[in-house]
GROMACS .gro file of C-alpha atoms in nm:
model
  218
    1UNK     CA    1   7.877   4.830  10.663
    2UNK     CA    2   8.013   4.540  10.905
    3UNK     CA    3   7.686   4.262  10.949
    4UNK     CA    4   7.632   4.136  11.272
    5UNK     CA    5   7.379   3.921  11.159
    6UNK     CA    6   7.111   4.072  11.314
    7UNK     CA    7   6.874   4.279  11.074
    8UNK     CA    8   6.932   4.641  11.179
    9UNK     CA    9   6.553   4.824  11.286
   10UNK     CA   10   6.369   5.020  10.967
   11UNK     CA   11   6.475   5.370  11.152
   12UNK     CA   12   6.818   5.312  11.134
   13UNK     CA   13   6.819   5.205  10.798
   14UNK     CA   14   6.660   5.491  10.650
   15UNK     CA   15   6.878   5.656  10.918
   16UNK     CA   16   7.205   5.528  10.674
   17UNK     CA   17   7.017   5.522  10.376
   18UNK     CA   18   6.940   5.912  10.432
   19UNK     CA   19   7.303   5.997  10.435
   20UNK     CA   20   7.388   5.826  10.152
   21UNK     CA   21   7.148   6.012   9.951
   22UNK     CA   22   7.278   6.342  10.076
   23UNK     CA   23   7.591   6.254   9.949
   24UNK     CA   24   7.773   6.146  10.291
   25UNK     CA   25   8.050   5.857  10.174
   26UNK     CA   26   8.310   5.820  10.416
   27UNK     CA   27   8.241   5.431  10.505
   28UNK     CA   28   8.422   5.507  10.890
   29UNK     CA   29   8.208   5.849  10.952
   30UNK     CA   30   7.882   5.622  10.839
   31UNK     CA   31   7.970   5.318  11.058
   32UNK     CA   32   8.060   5.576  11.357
   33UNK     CA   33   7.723   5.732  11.325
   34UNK     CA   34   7.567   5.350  11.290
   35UNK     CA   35   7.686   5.229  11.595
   36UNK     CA   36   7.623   5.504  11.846
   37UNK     CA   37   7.308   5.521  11.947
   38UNK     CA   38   7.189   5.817  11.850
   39UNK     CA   39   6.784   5.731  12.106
   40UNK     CA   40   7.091   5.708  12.421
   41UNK     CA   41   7.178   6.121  12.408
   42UNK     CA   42   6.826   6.278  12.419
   43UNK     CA   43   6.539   6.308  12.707
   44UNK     CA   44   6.271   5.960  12.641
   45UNK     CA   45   6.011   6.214  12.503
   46UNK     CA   46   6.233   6.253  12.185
   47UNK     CA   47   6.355   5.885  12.126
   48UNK     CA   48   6.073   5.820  11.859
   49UNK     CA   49   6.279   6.091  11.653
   50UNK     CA   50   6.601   6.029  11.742
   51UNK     CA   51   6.710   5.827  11.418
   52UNK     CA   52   6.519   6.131  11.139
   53UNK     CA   53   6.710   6.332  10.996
   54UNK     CA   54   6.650   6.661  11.236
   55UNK     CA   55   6.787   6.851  11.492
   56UNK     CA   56   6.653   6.746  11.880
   57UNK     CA   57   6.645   6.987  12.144
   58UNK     CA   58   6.818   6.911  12.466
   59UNK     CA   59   6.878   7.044  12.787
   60UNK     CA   60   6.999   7.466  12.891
   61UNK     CA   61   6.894   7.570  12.552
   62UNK     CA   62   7.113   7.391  12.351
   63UNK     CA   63   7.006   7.138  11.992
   64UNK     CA   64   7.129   6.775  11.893
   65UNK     CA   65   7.230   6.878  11.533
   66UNK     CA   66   7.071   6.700  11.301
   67UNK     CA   67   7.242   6.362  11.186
   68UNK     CA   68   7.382   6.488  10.828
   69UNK     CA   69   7.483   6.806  10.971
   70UNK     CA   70   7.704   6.580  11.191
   71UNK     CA   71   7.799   6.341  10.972
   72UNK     CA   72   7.908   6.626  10.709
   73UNK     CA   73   8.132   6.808  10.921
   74UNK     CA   74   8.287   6.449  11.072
   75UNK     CA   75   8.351   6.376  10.734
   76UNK     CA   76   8.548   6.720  10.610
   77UNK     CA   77   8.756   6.656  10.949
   78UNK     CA   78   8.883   6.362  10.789
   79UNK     CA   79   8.985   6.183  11.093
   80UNK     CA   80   9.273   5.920  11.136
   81UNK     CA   81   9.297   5.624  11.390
   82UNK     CA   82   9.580   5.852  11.604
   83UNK     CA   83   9.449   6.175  11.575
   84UNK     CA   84   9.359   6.353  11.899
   85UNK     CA   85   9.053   6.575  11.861
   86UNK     CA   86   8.885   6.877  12.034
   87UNK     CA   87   8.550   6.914  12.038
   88UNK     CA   88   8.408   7.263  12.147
   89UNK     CA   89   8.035   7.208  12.256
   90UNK     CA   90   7.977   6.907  12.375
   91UNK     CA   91   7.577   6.903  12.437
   92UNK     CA   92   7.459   6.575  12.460
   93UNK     CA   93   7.807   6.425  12.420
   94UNK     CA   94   7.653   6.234  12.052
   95UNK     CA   95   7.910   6.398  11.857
   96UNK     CA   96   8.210   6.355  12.112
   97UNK     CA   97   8.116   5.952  12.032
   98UNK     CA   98   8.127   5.981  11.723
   99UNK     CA   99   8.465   6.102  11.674
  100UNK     CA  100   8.557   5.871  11.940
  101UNK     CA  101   8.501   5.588  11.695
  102UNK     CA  102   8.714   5.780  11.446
  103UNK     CA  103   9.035   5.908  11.611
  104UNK     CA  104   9.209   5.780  11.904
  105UNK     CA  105   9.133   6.046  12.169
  106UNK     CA  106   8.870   6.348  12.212
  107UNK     CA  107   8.844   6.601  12.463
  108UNK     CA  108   8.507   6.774  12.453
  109UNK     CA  109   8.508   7.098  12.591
  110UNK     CA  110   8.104   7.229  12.767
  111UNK     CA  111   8.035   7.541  12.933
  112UNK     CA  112   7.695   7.416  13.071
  113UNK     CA  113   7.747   7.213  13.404
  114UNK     CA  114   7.406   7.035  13.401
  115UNK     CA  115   7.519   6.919  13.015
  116UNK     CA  116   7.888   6.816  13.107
  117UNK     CA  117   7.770   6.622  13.363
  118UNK     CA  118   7.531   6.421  13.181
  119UNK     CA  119   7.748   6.365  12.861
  120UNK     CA  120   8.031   6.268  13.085
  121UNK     CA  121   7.789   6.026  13.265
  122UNK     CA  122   7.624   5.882  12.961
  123UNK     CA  123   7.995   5.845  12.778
  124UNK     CA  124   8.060   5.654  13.074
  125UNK     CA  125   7.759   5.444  13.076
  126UNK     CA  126   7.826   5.343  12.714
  127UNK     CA  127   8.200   5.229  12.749
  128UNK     CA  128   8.355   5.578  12.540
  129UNK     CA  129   8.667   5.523  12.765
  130UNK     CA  130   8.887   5.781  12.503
  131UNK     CA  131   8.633   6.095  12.546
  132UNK     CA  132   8.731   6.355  12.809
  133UNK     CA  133   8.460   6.620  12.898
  134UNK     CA  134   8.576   6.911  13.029
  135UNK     CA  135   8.366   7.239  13.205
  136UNK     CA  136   8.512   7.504  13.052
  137UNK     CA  137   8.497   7.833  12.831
  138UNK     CA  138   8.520   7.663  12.498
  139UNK     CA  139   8.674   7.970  12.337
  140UNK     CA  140   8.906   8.031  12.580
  141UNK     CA  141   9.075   7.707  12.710
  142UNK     CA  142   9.242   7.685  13.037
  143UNK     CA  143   9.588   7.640  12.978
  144UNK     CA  144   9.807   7.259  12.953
  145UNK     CA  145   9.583   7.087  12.696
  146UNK     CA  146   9.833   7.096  12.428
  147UNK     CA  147   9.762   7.083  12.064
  148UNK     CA  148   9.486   6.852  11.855
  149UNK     CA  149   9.499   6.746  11.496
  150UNK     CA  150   9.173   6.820  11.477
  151UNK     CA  151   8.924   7.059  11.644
  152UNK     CA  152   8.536   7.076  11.575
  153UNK     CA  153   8.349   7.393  11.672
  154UNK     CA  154   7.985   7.316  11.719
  155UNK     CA  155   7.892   7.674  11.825
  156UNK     CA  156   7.888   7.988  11.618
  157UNK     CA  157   8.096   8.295  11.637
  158UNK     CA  158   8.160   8.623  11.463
  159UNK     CA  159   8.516   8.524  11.420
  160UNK     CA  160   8.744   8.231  11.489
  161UNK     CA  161   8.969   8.358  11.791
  162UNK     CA  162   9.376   8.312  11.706
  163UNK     CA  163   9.365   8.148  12.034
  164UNK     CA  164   9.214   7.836  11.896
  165UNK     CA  165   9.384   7.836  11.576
  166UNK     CA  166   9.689   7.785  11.807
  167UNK     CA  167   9.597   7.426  11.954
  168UNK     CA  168   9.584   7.303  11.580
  169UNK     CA  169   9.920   7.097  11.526
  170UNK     CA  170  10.065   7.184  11.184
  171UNK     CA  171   9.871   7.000  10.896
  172UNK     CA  172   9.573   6.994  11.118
  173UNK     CA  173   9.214   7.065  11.021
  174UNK     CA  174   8.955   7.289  11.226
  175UNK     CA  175   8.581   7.291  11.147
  176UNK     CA  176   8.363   7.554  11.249
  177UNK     CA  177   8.056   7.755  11.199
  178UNK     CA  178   8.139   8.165  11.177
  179UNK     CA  179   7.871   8.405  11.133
  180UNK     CA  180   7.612   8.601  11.370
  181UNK     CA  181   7.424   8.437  11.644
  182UNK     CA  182   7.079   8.543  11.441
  183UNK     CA  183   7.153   8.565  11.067
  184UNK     CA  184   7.333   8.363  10.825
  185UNK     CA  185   7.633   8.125  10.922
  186UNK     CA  186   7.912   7.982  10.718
  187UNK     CA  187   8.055   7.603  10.786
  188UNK     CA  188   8.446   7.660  10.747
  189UNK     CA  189   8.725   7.447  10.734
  190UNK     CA  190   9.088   7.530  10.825
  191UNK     CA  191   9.399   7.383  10.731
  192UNK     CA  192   9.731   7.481  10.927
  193UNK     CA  193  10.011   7.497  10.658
  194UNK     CA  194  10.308   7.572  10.904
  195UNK     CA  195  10.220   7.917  11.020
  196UNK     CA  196   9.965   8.012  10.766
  197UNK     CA  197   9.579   7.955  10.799
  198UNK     CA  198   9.374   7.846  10.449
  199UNK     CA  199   9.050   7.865  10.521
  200UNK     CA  200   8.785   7.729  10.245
  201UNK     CA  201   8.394   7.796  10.326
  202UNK     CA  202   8.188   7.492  10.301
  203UNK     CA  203   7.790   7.525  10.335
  204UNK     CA  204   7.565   7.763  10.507
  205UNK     CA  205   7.439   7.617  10.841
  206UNK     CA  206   7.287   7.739  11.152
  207UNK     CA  207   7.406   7.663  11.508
  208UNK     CA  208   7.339   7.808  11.881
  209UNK     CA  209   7.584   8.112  11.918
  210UNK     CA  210   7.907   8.061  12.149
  211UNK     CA  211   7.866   8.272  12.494
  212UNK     CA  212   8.182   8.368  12.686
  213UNK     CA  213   8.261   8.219  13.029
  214UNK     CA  214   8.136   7.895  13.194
  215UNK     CA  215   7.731   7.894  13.280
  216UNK     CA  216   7.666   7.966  13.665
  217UNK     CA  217   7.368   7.831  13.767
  218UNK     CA  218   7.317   7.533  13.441
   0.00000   0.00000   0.00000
């Protein structure tokens, strides 16, 4: 952890100090999750929680996951300083910073207007100049975005569609949770050999379910 001289506030050490425990290493992913602030992507009402280890709910719906679940899966992505990254469910747009610290582009794809809107502002506001947001059907990407070296899927589906497996540039990683919107989901991670998909199942976890199409009236 970089000093700036300044003693850090007793939430956001226990914030670090909380992640450590549950066995989150990576000194870049802990550092990234230091220096966003985390009180800047929820309403005021839930900026007394924003630094505990829990999930926040936000706008159309959707949940803030909590901060190990995000710090987990930013970890197994294991991010490099020129990797591009997609992001499918942007939310609040805390995780799209994140990974913005990490790699040197993200594209954060949200099928909620209202929530697009307000990440892209916020991003803005807080000088995350390599973060795109775009309104779109996560699962179903409009065409011309190329291929990532990494791709995070924070919303749950049955099954990983092949057309998402295709943006992942060979070697790349994909994170994602699969399993039904009510029951028991699995954290997965994906690692394009050439043609052929490993996949290797990481931890149960539970996320909001992915929903065709782009939201009409939110």
């Amino acid at each position: 952890m970089i000093s700036s001289g300044i003693a850090a506030p007793p939430e956001k050490m226990m914030f670090q100090l909380s992640l450590r425990r549950r066995g989150v290493s990576d000194r870049g992913v802990l550092q990234a999750m230091e220096a966003v602030p985390r009180d800047r992507f929820v309403d005021p009402i839930h900026r007394p929680n924003a630094w505990r280890d829990t999930a926040l709910p936000i706008p159309c719906g959707q949940t803030l996951s909590q901060p190990f679940v995000i710090a987990y899966m930013t970890e197994q992505l294991q991010i490099q300083p020129k990797h591009r990254v997609l992001e499918i469910g942007t939310g609040s747009g805390y995780h799209a910073a994140v990974l913005s610290r990490l790699a040197s582009s993200v594209v954060s794809v949200e099928r909620f207007r209202t929530l697009a809107n307000a990440a892209r502002t916020r991003l803005r506001e807080l000088n995350y100049a390599n973060v795109e947001v775009l309104l779109a059907d996560g699962l179903a990407l409009p065409d011309g975005q190329g291929t990532f070296d990494r791709i995070l899927v924070t919303v749950a589906a049955p099954e990983l569609p092949q057309s998402l497996l295709d943006l992942l540039d060979p070697d790349g990683l994909l994170i994602a949770p699969i399993g039904p919107a009510n029951g028991r989901q699995t954290l997965i991670r994906v690692h394009r050999k050439g043609d052929d998909f490993v996949r290797k199942p990481l931890v149960d976890v539970r996320f909001v379910a992915a929903l065709p199409g782009v939201a009409r009236e939110l």
